[in-house]
């Protein structure tokens, strides 16, 4: 599939939304853990405002792909451009040099990440979780950031929890705080790694609703999830990963209705008969 | 029987003993603070340093944990002048106690840092923190919770270990008791009073330690009043999530 084709995928939510230029460009990315080749030549382009859902069975490399995009893992080959950065490297006279920790940190500020286990900072309150990075890292004014944090808490439906500690919240509430924490850095792209997999069924929708809202406001999102309802409703494109590669990439209608890969059919039959 | 309550009570508030007790307190506090700094640096060098830094940290820890504090103090005060390094009693006592403490605390701090969930590093990197920022803002504050109880016990030990500085004539509680004992030869009363003073200091510290621990447990412990629903949910979530 060429880049041109992707823009013309019929039936995607892209039809209702204006998509901007490419904002995440992944080219031939490879990643191994020792002998284990976890990503094999993965290429993927995501446009501004687009919502891409990635699914695939456990161990297929979904988390590793997201972690490579956000530089939580270093890649062995290929290139990742995201939010205007060549992630993890600088280019000088056509040569690539790896960046130092502090330089990578600057790039990471433009990407938001939401984890399966929430990973809130347990030693500080909800509002401090949200304001910590903007105040201490971007050196913004505390009062102003707090105001924004309160707005964010309203947006994720938790206006009365600012002084609670993470432990006092349910899983669904913690995950919504985690989303607010990521948004507080005003990221250009949001990455979600199975944000609802650790939640009780009755809490899944409260998190998905926040994510759907975010997509409607034009946020660029790459979401690893097995919530097929969310994929149908919010995704512009659905991707299936298998053994470290992308084996299917289609608009939701096509992905669910008439997939091309045998792997996708197998995957869907397992998920749907679950 | 030749025990005199009169001497005992008189010594309890004797000026020499009071000054000794005060010296024990500040000597312990200063040595502990410097030792804590040394321990943090040594732990960081050991965990994140280059090969050379790691080796230096390992050597320091090995040396000071492997030799008696008494010998360390004597070498620093009476041995080093032979090399032209002349330190006062106070300097020697502080340096000896702090170096010794740092070697023990390095291990405590290292295990505290390692007890912080790996997901915290991911989360702090994901919001764009540099190594220093995530250490300072996320990892160390959480490691503190694990470190505080053993740290408190170390300070309890420090209050008593300072008595060894009496051999280099540091005028703390032990030395005060020695001097008092030589004035009127009330040996039992003098040392018993010193013992009582140590008990008082250690007990007061025990109370302070409880409060400090409670403070650091607040975000985590039952004082945070986790609702039963939230707790059930959390347990289920952790079960489902499995290893990250
Ligand atoms: N830090 C790591 N060290 C070694 N192997 C890893 C590491 N992270 C992931 N893997 C391996 O990489 C493969 C893909 O993992 P992952 O990306 O988490 O898959 P998914 O998210 O699709 O379930 C698995 O075989 C896993 O064991
Ligand atoms: Mg995963």
Short mmCIF file of C-alpha atoms and ligand atoms in Angstrom, two decimals:
data_model
loop_
_atom_site.label_atom_id
_atom_site.label_comp_id
_atom_site.label_asym_id
_atom_site.label_seq_id
_atom_site.Cartn_x
_atom_site.Cartn_y
_atom_site.Cartn_z
CA UNK A 1 0.00 0.00 0.00
CA UNK A 2 1.46 3.36 -0.91
CA UNK A 3 1.13 6.51 1.04
CA UNK A 4 -1.34 7.83 -1.51
CA UNK A 5 -3.61 4.81 -1.04
CA UNK A 6 -3.75 5.30 2.69
CA UNK A 7 -5.19 8.74 2.33
CA UNK A 8 -7.92 7.38 0.13
CA UNK A 9 -8.94 4.44 2.26
CA UNK A 10 -12.69 4.45 1.77
CA UNK A 11 -15.06 4.62 4.67
CA UNK A 12 -12.52 5.56 7.34
CA UNK A 13 -13.43 8.23 9.83
CA UNK A 14 -10.98 10.31 7.84
CA UNK A 15 -13.94 11.01 5.60
CA UNK A 16 -15.50 13.09 8.40
CA UNK A 17 -12.32 14.61 9.71
CA UNK A 18 -9.72 16.73 8.07
CA UNK A 19 -6.43 14.93 8.22
CA UNK A 20 -3.26 16.93 8.15
CA UNK A 21 0.18 16.05 6.85
CA UNK A 22 2.04 12.97 8.08
CA UNK A 23 3.12 13.44 11.69
CA UNK A 24 4.47 9.97 12.47
CA UNK A 25 6.61 8.31 9.83
CA UNK A 26 8.04 4.92 10.65
CA UNK A 27 10.33 3.36 8.08
CA UNK A 28 11.70 -0.16 8.15
CA UNK A 29 12.13 -0.23 11.89
CA UNK A 30 13.86 -3.28 13.35
CA UNK A 31 14.21 -4.20 16.98
CA UNK A 32 15.58 -7.32 18.62
CA UNK A 33 15.96 -8.42 22.18
CA UNK A 34 18.97 -10.68 21.84
CA UNK A 35 18.04 -13.36 19.35
CA UNK A 36 14.37 -12.45 19.50
CA UNK A 37 13.49 -10.29 16.46
CA UNK A 38 10.52 -8.41 17.82
CA UNK A 39 10.05 -5.84 15.03
CA UNK A 40 10.92 -6.74 11.45
CA UNK A 41 10.99 -3.87 8.99
CA UNK A 42 7.90 -2.15 10.29
CA UNK A 43 6.75 0.84 8.25
CA UNK A 44 3.78 3.00 9.09
CA UNK A 45 2.69 6.56 8.41
CA UNK A 46 0.15 8.35 10.55
CA UNK A 47 -1.32 11.70 9.58
CA UNK A 48 -2.17 14.55 11.86
CA UNK A 49 -5.58 14.00 13.43
CA UNK A 50 -5.66 10.36 12.47
CA UNK A 51 -6.61 7.54 14.83
CA UNK A 52 -4.83 4.26 14.18
CA UNK A 53 -5.75 1.14 16.11
CA UNK A 54 -3.19 -1.64 16.35
CA UNK A 55 -4.19 -5.13 17.34
CA UNK A 56 -2.58 -8.52 17.25
CA UNK A 57 -2.02 -11.38 19.57
CA UNK A 58 0.15 -11.17 22.64
CA UNK A 59 3.86 -11.06 21.83
CA UNK A 60 3.41 -9.78 18.28
CA UNK A 61 5.40 -6.62 19.07
CA UNK A 62 2.67 -3.99 19.59
CA UNK A 63 4.03 -2.61 22.84
CA UNK A 64 7.56 -2.66 21.51
CA UNK A 65 6.49 -0.62 18.50
CA UNK A 66 4.88 2.05 20.69
CA UNK A 67 7.86 2.06 23.04
CA UNK A 68 10.22 2.52 20.10
CA UNK A 69 8.18 5.45 18.82
CA UNK A 70 8.40 7.08 22.26
CA UNK A 71 12.08 6.16 22.62
CA UNK A 72 11.50 4.01 25.68
CA UNK A 73 13.38 1.44 23.61
CA UNK A 74 16.16 2.18 21.18
CA UNK A 75 15.76 0.84 17.65
CA UNK A 76 18.30 -1.34 15.86
CA UNK A 77 17.49 -0.15 12.35
CA UNK A 78 15.21 2.11 10.34
CA UNK A 79 13.91 5.58 11.13
CA UNK A 80 11.14 7.01 13.23
CA UNK A 81 10.03 10.58 12.68
CA UNK A 82 7.40 11.88 15.06
CA UNK A 83 6.09 15.36 15.83
CA UNK A 84 8.86 16.86 13.75
CA UNK A 85 11.70 14.97 15.45
CA UNK A 86 13.97 12.29 14.12
CA UNK A 87 13.47 10.18 17.22
CA UNK A 88 16.64 9.24 19.07
CA UNK A 89 19.07 10.71 16.55
CA UNK A 90 20.42 13.88 15.07
CA UNK A 91 21.29 14.20 11.43
CA UNK A 92 24.49 15.93 10.54
CA UNK A 93 25.89 15.97 7.00
CA UNK A 94 23.73 12.99 6.18
CA UNK A 95 25.12 11.04 9.14
CA UNK A 96 23.07 9.93 12.09
CA UNK A 97 24.32 10.34 15.63
CA UNK A 98 22.49 8.95 18.65
CA UNK A 99 21.17 11.63 21.01
CA UNK A 100 22.00 11.94 24.67
CA UNK A 101 19.43 11.20 27.38
CA UNK A 102 18.55 14.86 27.92
CA UNK A 103 18.07 15.45 24.19
CA UNK A 104 15.80 12.43 23.87
CA UNK A 105 13.81 13.76 26.82
CA UNK A 106 13.11 16.94 24.86
CA UNK A 107 11.72 14.90 21.96
CA UNK A 108 9.60 12.79 24.29
CA UNK A 109 7.81 15.90 25.57
CA UNK A 110 5.92 16.12 22.28
CA UNK A 111 4.53 12.59 22.56
CA UNK A 112 2.11 11.40 25.21
CA UNK A 113 1.97 7.81 26.38
CA UNK A 114 -0.66 5.92 28.34
CA UNK A 115 0.27 2.56 29.82
CA UNK A 116 -1.66 -0.59 30.57
CA UNK A 117 -0.81 -0.33 34.27
CA UNK A 118 -1.43 3.44 34.47
CA UNK A 119 1.94 4.06 36.11
CA UNK A 120 0.73 7.12 38.00
CA UNK A 121 3.21 8.58 40.46
CA UNK A 122 1.91 7.04 43.71
CA UNK A 123 3.68 9.42 46.09
CA UNK A 124 1.89 12.59 44.94
CA UNK A 125 -1.72 13.63 44.56
CA UNK A 126 -3.74 13.52 41.37
CA UNK A 127 -3.27 17.19 40.56
CA UNK A 128 0.45 16.98 41.27
CA UNK A 129 0.68 14.00 38.92
CA UNK A 130 -0.69 16.25 36.20
CA UNK A 131 1.27 19.40 37.01
CA UNK A 132 4.63 17.81 37.86
CA UNK A 133 6.08 17.72 34.35
CA UNK A 134 4.77 21.08 33.07
CA UNK A 135 5.97 22.88 36.21
CA UNK A 136 9.26 21.11 36.88
CA UNK A 137 10.31 20.33 33.33
CA UNK A 138 8.78 23.02 31.13
CA UNK A 139 9.23 25.50 34.02
CA UNK A 140 5.77 26.92 33.49
CA UNK A 141 3.94 28.96 36.13
CA UNK A 142 2.41 26.74 38.77
CA UNK A 143 -0.87 28.65 39.09
CA UNK A 144 -1.46 28.63 35.38
CA UNK A 145 -0.65 24.92 35.06
CA UNK A 146 -2.95 24.11 37.98
CA UNK A 147 -5.79 25.90 36.25
CA UNK A 148 -5.18 23.83 33.12
CA UNK A 149 -4.91 20.66 35.18
CA UNK A 150 -8.34 21.35 36.68
CA UNK A 151 -9.73 21.80 33.18
CA UNK A 152 -8.16 18.49 32.16
CA UNK A 153 -9.65 16.76 35.18
CA UNK A 154 -13.05 18.06 34.15
CA UNK A 155 -12.44 16.81 30.66
CA UNK A 156 -11.72 13.29 31.88
CA UNK A 157 -14.69 13.45 34.25
CA UNK A 158 -12.85 13.67 37.57
CA UNK A 159 -13.28 17.28 38.71
CA UNK A 160 -13.52 16.32 42.40
CA UNK A 161 -10.45 14.11 42.64
CA UNK A 162 -7.62 16.60 42.48
CA UNK A 163 -6.44 16.01 46.03
CA UNK A 164 -6.84 12.25 46.06
CA UNK A 165 -3.83 9.96 45.88
CA UNK A 166 -3.68 7.46 43.00
CA UNK A 167 -4.26 4.55 45.38
CA UNK A 168 -7.61 5.94 46.39
CA UNK A 169 -8.91 5.78 42.84
CA UNK A 170 -10.39 2.90 40.89
CA UNK A 171 -8.51 1.59 37.87
CA UNK A 172 -10.72 3.45 35.44
CA UNK A 173 -10.21 6.70 37.34
CA UNK A 174 -6.45 6.17 37.49
CA UNK A 175 -6.27 5.61 33.77
CA UNK A 176 -8.22 8.82 33.14
CA UNK A 177 -5.78 10.70 35.35
CA UNK A 178 -2.95 9.13 33.36
CA UNK A 179 -4.51 10.48 30.18
CA UNK A 180 -4.80 13.93 31.75
CA UNK A 181 -1.17 13.75 32.87
CA UNK A 182 -0.07 13.01 29.31
CA UNK A 183 -2.28 15.77 27.87
CA UNK A 184 -0.86 18.34 30.28
CA UNK A 185 2.35 18.34 28.22
CA UNK A 186 0.27 19.31 25.16
CA UNK A 187 1.58 16.41 23.09
CA UNK A 188 1.19 16.33 19.33
CA UNK A 189 0.64 12.57 19.29
CA UNK A 190 -0.85 10.27 21.92
CA UNK A 191 0.20 6.64 22.22
CA UNK A 192 -2.01 4.20 24.13
CA UNK A 193 -0.75 0.73 25.06
CA UNK A 194 -3.75 -1.43 25.92
CA UNK A 195 -5.24 1.29 28.12
CA UNK A 196 -8.25 -0.79 29.15
CA UNK A 197 -6.76 -4.28 29.41
CA UNK A 198 -6.18 -4.05 33.14
CA UNK A 199 -9.65 -2.71 33.89
CA UNK A 200 -12.85 -4.32 35.09
CA UNK A 201 -15.41 -4.50 32.29
CA UNK A 202 -17.64 -1.85 33.87
CA UNK A 203 -14.81 0.68 33.80
CA UNK A 204 -13.67 0.19 30.25
CA UNK A 205 -16.24 2.48 28.70
CA UNK A 206 -15.39 5.48 30.90
CA UNK A 207 -11.83 5.36 29.57
CA UNK A 208 -12.85 4.68 25.98
CA UNK A 209 -15.30 7.60 26.12
CA UNK A 210 -12.47 9.95 27.07
CA UNK A 211 -10.37 8.58 24.22
CA UNK A 212 -13.20 8.93 21.73
CA UNK A 213 -13.69 12.53 22.84
CA UNK A 214 -10.01 13.15 22.32
CA UNK A 215 -10.12 11.74 18.81
CA UNK A 216 -13.10 13.94 17.99
CA UNK A 217 -11.10 16.97 19.05
CA UNK A 218 -8.52 16.10 16.45
CA UNK A 219 -5.81 14.42 18.51
CA UNK A 220 -3.49 12.13 16.59
CA UNK A 221 -3.66 8.76 18.31
CA UNK A 222 -2.01 5.38 17.95
CA UNK A 223 -3.93 2.93 20.10
CA UNK A 224 -3.01 -0.66 20.86
CA UNK A 225 -6.27 -2.24 21.94
CA UNK A 226 -8.52 -5.23 21.51
CA UNK A 227 -11.64 -3.13 22.03
CA UNK A 228 -13.12 -3.68 18.61
CA UNK A 229 -16.07 -1.41 19.38
CA UNK A 230 -13.67 1.47 19.85
CA UNK A 231 -11.84 0.54 16.65
CA UNK A 232 -15.08 0.60 14.64
CA UNK A 233 -16.26 3.84 16.14
CA UNK A 234 -13.12 5.93 16.36
CA UNK A 235 -10.40 4.48 14.14
CA UNK A 236 -9.49 5.71 10.70
CA UNK A 237 -7.36 2.67 10.19
CA UNK A 238 -6.94 -0.68 11.90
CA UNK A 239 -3.69 -2.57 11.77
CA UNK A 240 -2.92 -6.16 12.59
CA UNK A 241 0.56 -7.05 13.77
CA UNK A 242 1.82 -10.58 13.58
CA UNK A 243 5.30 -11.80 14.46
CA UNK A 244 6.79 -8.33 14.46
CA UNK A 245 5.32 -7.16 11.17
CA UNK A 246 2.20 -5.42 9.91
CA UNK A 247 0.10 -7.97 8.04
CA UNK A 248 -3.10 -6.01 7.56
CA UNK A 249 -3.84 -2.32 7.35
CA UNK A 250 -7.32 -1.19 6.41
CA UNK A 251 -10.26 1.05 7.23
CA UNK A 252 -12.38 -0.48 10.01
CA UNK A 253 -15.17 -1.52 7.65
CA UNK A 254 -12.78 -3.46 5.47
CA UNK A 255 -10.74 -4.76 8.39
CA UNK A 256 -13.76 -6.28 10.07
CA UNK A 257 -15.85 -7.03 6.99
CA UNK A 258 -13.46 -8.24 4.38
CA UNK A 259 -9.88 -8.60 5.59
CA UNK A 260 -7.21 -9.74 3.21
CA UNK A 261 -4.89 -11.61 5.54
CA UNK A 262 -5.60 -15.06 6.86
CA UNK A 263 -4.06 -13.88 10.15
CA UNK A 264 -6.69 -11.19 10.48
CA UNK A 265 -9.54 -13.64 9.95
CA UNK A 266 -8.07 -15.96 12.53
CA UNK A 267 -7.52 -13.11 14.96
CA UNK A 268 -11.04 -11.76 14.51
CA UNK A 269 -12.65 -15.15 14.91
CA UNK A 270 -10.82 -15.60 18.20
CA UNK A 271 -11.68 -12.14 19.48
CA UNK A 272 -15.31 -12.26 18.44
CA UNK A 273 -15.98 -15.70 19.86
CA UNK A 274 -14.48 -14.73 23.12
CA UNK B 1 25.65 -2.18 98.79
CA UNK B 2 27.34 0.92 97.69
CA UNK B 3 24.90 2.33 95.14
CA UNK B 4 24.04 5.97 95.75
CA UNK B 5 20.82 7.38 94.37
CA UNK B 6 22.05 10.82 95.32
CA UNK B 7 25.01 10.58 92.98
CA UNK B 8 22.84 9.00 90.34
CA UNK B 9 20.32 11.87 90.30
CA UNK B 10 23.01 14.50 90.62
CA UNK B 11 24.88 13.06 87.62
CA UNK B 12 21.71 12.82 85.58
CA UNK B 13 21.59 16.60 85.29
CA UNK B 14 25.29 17.24 85.72
CA UNK B 15 26.59 19.89 83.33
CA UNK B 16 29.26 17.59 81.95
CA UNK B 17 26.67 14.92 81.12
CA UNK B 18 24.27 17.41 79.59
CA UNK B 19 27.01 18.78 77.35
CA UNK B 20 27.96 15.20 76.48
CA UNK B 21 24.38 14.34 75.56
CA UNK B 22 24.12 17.42 73.41
CA UNK B 23 27.39 16.54 71.67
CA UNK B 24 26.13 13.02 71.02
CA UNK B 25 23.02 14.47 69.39
CA UNK B 26 24.72 16.89 67.03
CA UNK B 27 27.55 14.52 66.25
CA UNK B 28 25.02 11.85 65.30
CA UNK B 29 22.91 14.21 63.20
CA UNK B 30 25.82 15.73 61.29
CA UNK B 31 27.53 12.39 60.70
CA UNK B 32 24.23 10.88 59.56
CA UNK B 33 23.52 13.68 57.11
CA UNK B 34 26.98 13.52 55.58
CA UNK B 35 26.83 9.72 55.61
CA UNK B 36 23.50 9.87 53.80
CA UNK B 37 25.02 12.09 51.12
CA UNK B 38 27.97 9.71 50.75
CA UNK B 39 25.58 6.75 50.64
CA UNK B 40 23.48 8.30 47.87
CA UNK B 41 26.57 9.12 45.82
CA UNK B 42 28.07 5.66 46.35
CA UNK B 43 24.76 3.96 45.46
CA UNK B 44 24.42 6.06 42.29
CA UNK B 45 28.01 5.35 41.29
CA UNK B 46 27.50 1.66 41.84
CA UNK B 47 24.21 1.52 39.94
CA UNK B 48 24.70 3.95 37.10
CA UNK B 49 28.39 4.82 37.02
CA UNK B 50 31.08 3.92 34.53
CA UNK B 51 33.21 0.91 35.26
CA UNK B 52 35.79 3.03 37.10
CA UNK B 53 33.18 4.79 39.25
CA UNK B 54 31.53 1.47 40.05
CA UNK B 55 34.86 0.09 41.12
CA UNK B 56 35.60 3.05 43.36
CA UNK B 57 32.19 2.71 45.02
CA UNK B 58 32.63 -1.03 45.51
CA UNK B 59 36.06 -0.47 47.04
CA UNK B 60 34.79 2.21 49.42
CA UNK B 61 31.92 0.03 50.60
CA UNK B 62 34.15 -3.01 50.98
CA UNK B 63 36.78 -1.08 52.92
CA UNK B 64 34.53 0.63 55.42
CA UNK B 65 32.21 -2.31 56.00
CA UNK B 66 35.12 -4.65 56.33
CA UNK B 67 37.00 -2.86 59.10
CA UNK B 68 35.97 -1.89 62.65
CA UNK B 69 34.85 1.71 63.07
CA UNK B 70 37.14 1.91 66.07
CA UNK B 71 40.21 1.33 63.88
CA UNK B 72 38.89 3.80 61.28
CA UNK B 73 38.57 6.51 63.93
CA UNK B 74 41.99 5.86 65.40
CA UNK B 75 43.65 5.84 61.98
CA UNK B 76 41.96 9.10 60.98
CA UNK B 77 42.85 10.93 64.20
CA UNK B 78 46.16 9.47 65.28
CA UNK B 79 47.46 7.79 62.12
CA UNK B 80 46.93 10.38 59.41
CA UNK B 81 49.16 13.07 61.04
CA UNK B 82 52.03 10.77 60.10
CA UNK B 83 51.11 11.57 56.49
CA UNK B 84 50.87 15.25 57.29
CA UNK B 85 47.07 15.25 57.50
CA UNK B 86 46.17 16.80 60.81
CA UNK B 87 42.47 16.83 61.76
CA UNK B 88 40.84 18.06 64.95
CA UNK B 89 39.00 15.64 67.20
CA UNK B 90 35.65 16.89 65.95
CA UNK B 91 36.66 16.68 62.31
CA UNK B 92 38.06 13.18 62.78
CA UNK B 93 34.95 11.96 64.58
CA UNK B 94 32.59 13.36 61.95
CA UNK B 95 34.63 12.10 59.02
CA UNK B 96 35.07 8.63 60.51
CA UNK B 97 31.45 8.19 61.50
CA UNK B 98 30.16 9.60 58.20
CA UNK B 99 32.44 7.48 56.01
CA UNK B 100 31.45 4.38 57.92
CA UNK B 101 27.75 5.23 57.81
CA UNK B 102 27.88 6.03 54.09
CA UNK B 103 29.21 2.57 53.29
CA UNK B 104 26.28 0.93 55.06
CA UNK B 105 23.68 3.34 53.69
CA UNK B 106 24.87 2.84 50.10
CA UNK B 107 23.42 -0.66 50.15
CA UNK B 108 20.21 0.49 51.84
CA UNK B 109 19.74 3.23 49.25
CA UNK B 110 20.55 0.94 46.35
CA UNK B 111 17.91 -1.58 47.38
CA UNK B 112 15.45 1.28 47.92
CA UNK B 113 15.96 2.55 44.39
CA UNK B 114 15.65 -0.95 42.99
CA UNK B 115 12.36 -1.43 44.81
CA UNK B 116 10.69 1.30 42.72
CA UNK B 117 8.52 -0.15 39.96
CA UNK B 118 10.05 -0.09 36.49
CA UNK B 119 6.83 1.47 35.18
CA UNK B 120 7.73 4.66 37.08
CA UNK B 121 10.81 5.08 34.93
CA UNK B 122 8.73 4.55 31.78
CA UNK B 123 6.11 7.05 32.91
CA UNK B 124 8.61 9.73 33.86
CA UNK B 125 10.53 9.32 30.61
CA UNK B 126 7.28 9.44 28.67
CA UNK B 127 6.54 12.93 30.02
CA UNK B 128 10.05 13.96 29.01
CA UNK B 129 12.10 13.88 32.19
CA UNK B 130 15.86 13.64 31.96
CA UNK B 131 17.74 11.13 34.08
CA UNK B 132 18.35 13.70 36.78
CA UNK B 133 14.75 14.89 36.83
CA UNK B 134 13.25 11.43 37.08
CA UNK B 135 15.74 10.46 39.78
CA UNK B 136 14.99 13.55 41.81
CA UNK B 137 11.24 13.90 41.23
CA UNK B 138 10.04 10.33 40.88
CA UNK B 139 12.47 7.58 41.81
CA UNK B 140 14.19 8.88 44.96
CA UNK B 141 10.98 10.17 46.60
CA UNK B 142 9.48 6.71 46.17
CA UNK B 143 12.67 4.94 47.21
CA UNK B 144 12.56 7.09 50.36
CA UNK B 145 9.52 5.17 51.52
CA UNK B 146 11.50 1.93 51.48
CA UNK B 147 14.65 3.54 52.79
CA UNK B 148 13.15 5.42 55.76
CA UNK B 149 12.64 2.46 58.14
CA UNK B 150 16.18 1.03 57.80
CA UNK B 151 17.52 4.58 57.81
CA UNK B 152 15.80 5.17 61.14
CA UNK B 153 17.37 2.03 62.54
CA UNK B 154 20.75 3.15 61.28
CA UNK B 155 20.33 6.45 63.11
CA UNK B 156 19.40 4.59 66.25
CA UNK B 157 22.70 2.73 65.83
CA UNK B 158 24.55 5.95 65.11
CA UNK B 159 23.45 7.48 68.43
CA UNK B 160 25.21 4.62 70.18
CA UNK B 161 28.15 4.23 67.80
CA UNK B 162 29.24 7.82 68.55
CA UNK B 163 30.35 6.48 71.95
CA UNK B 164 33.35 4.98 70.14
CA UNK B 165 34.55 8.49 69.35
CA UNK B 166 35.42 8.72 73.04
CA UNK B 167 38.64 6.86 72.25
CA UNK B 168 39.85 9.87 70.27
CA UNK B 169 38.70 12.01 73.22
CA UNK B 170 35.59 13.39 71.58
CA UNK B 171 33.61 14.74 74.52
CA UNK B 172 30.29 13.04 73.96
CA UNK B 173 28.21 11.08 76.49
CA UNK B 174 30.61 8.19 76.94
CA UNK B 175 33.61 10.42 77.43
CA UNK B 176 31.65 12.60 79.86
CA UNK B 177 30.82 9.53 81.89
CA UNK B 178 34.47 8.49 81.91
CA UNK B 179 35.54 11.91 83.14
CA UNK B 180 32.83 12.00 85.75
CA UNK B 181 33.80 8.55 86.99
CA UNK B 182 37.35 9.73 87.57
CA UNK B 183 36.32 12.68 89.70
CA UNK B 184 34.55 10.89 92.56
CA UNK B 185 35.13 7.26 91.58
CA UNK B 186 31.40 6.72 91.33
CA UNK B 187 31.94 4.42 88.36
CA UNK B 188 28.63 2.57 88.39
CA UNK B 189 26.55 5.72 88.84
CA UNK B 190 28.45 7.57 86.09
CA UNK B 191 28.08 4.89 83.44
CA UNK B 192 24.51 4.09 84.44
CA UNK B 193 23.61 7.72 83.93
CA UNK B 194 25.23 7.61 80.50
CA UNK B 195 23.23 4.47 79.70
CA UNK B 196 20.04 6.18 80.81
CA UNK B 197 20.82 9.12 78.58
CA UNK B 198 21.35 6.83 75.59
CA UNK B 199 18.01 5.19 76.34
CA UNK B 200 16.33 8.58 76.47
CA UNK B 201 17.86 9.73 73.18
CA UNK B 202 17.07 6.48 71.40
CA UNK B 203 13.50 6.48 72.71
CA UNK B 204 12.88 10.06 71.63
CA UNK B 205 14.27 9.16 68.24
CA UNK B 206 11.92 6.17 68.12
CA UNK B 207 8.96 8.53 68.49
CA UNK B 208 10.26 10.88 65.82
CA UNK B 209 10.92 7.94 63.52
CA UNK B 210 7.33 6.75 63.86
CA UNK B 211 6.04 10.14 62.77
CA UNK B 212 8.41 10.33 59.82
CA UNK B 213 7.43 6.85 58.66
CA UNK B 214 3.75 7.70 58.96
CA UNK B 215 4.31 10.80 56.87
CA UNK B 216 5.95 8.87 54.05
CA UNK B 217 3.34 6.13 54.20
CA UNK B 218 0.48 8.59 53.84
CA UNK B 219 0.08 8.32 50.06
CA UNK B 220 0.27 4.53 50.25
CA UNK B 221 -0.97 3.25 53.57
CA UNK B 222 -4.37 2.73 55.14
CA UNK B 223 -4.38 6.38 56.21
CA UNK B 224 -5.09 7.12 52.56
CA UNK B 225 -8.45 5.42 53.14
CA UNK B 226 -8.73 3.34 50.01
CA UNK B 227 -12.38 2.65 49.33
CA UNK B 228 -13.17 -1.07 49.30
CA UNK B 229 -14.27 -0.83 45.65
CA UNK B 230 -11.03 0.83 44.65
CA UNK B 231 -9.02 -1.78 46.49
CA UNK B 232 -10.87 -4.67 44.89
CA UNK B 233 -10.49 -3.03 41.52
CA UNK B 234 -6.80 -2.44 42.03
CA UNK B 235 -6.17 -6.00 43.10
CA UNK B 236 -8.04 -7.34 40.11
CA UNK B 237 -6.25 -4.94 37.83
CA UNK B 238 -2.83 -5.96 39.06
CA UNK B 239 -3.78 -9.61 38.75
CA UNK B 240 -4.96 -9.14 35.18
CA UNK B 241 -2.14 -6.92 34.14
CA UNK B 242 0.45 -9.42 35.20
CA UNK B 243 4.05 -8.55 34.53
CA UNK B 244 4.26 -5.29 32.63
N1 LIG C 1 12.52 -5.61 27.60
C1 LIG C 1 12.44 -6.79 26.91
N2 LIG C 1 13.45 -7.67 26.98
C2 LIG C 1 13.39 -8.84 26.29
N3 LIG C 1 12.36 -9.22 25.54
C3 LIG C 1 11.31 -8.39 25.43
C4 LIG C 1 11.29 -7.13 26.12
N4 LIG C 1 10.13 -6.49 25.85
C5 LIG C 1 9.46 -7.33 25.02
N5 LIG C 1 10.15 -8.45 24.77
C6 LIG C 1 9.73 -9.57 23.90
O1 LIG C 1 9.33 -9.01 22.67
C7 LIG C 1 8.21 -9.69 22.15
C8 LIG C 1 7.11 -8.70 21.83
O2 LIG C 1 6.65 -8.14 23.02
P1 LIG C 1 5.59 -6.97 23.06
O3 LIG C 1 6.03 -5.88 22.18
O4 LIG C 1 5.36 -6.65 24.50
O5 LIG C 1 4.32 -7.67 22.44
P2 LIG C 1 2.78 -7.27 22.57
O6 LIG C 1 2.68 -5.92 23.14
O7 LIG C 1 2.27 -7.35 21.16
O8 LIG C 1 2.15 -8.33 23.41
C9 LIG C 1 7.83 -10.74 23.16
O9 LIG C 1 8.37 -11.98 22.73
C10 LIG C 1 8.51 -10.29 24.42
O10 LIG C 1 8.87 -11.38 25.19
MG1 LIG C 2 1.76 -5.32 24.97
#
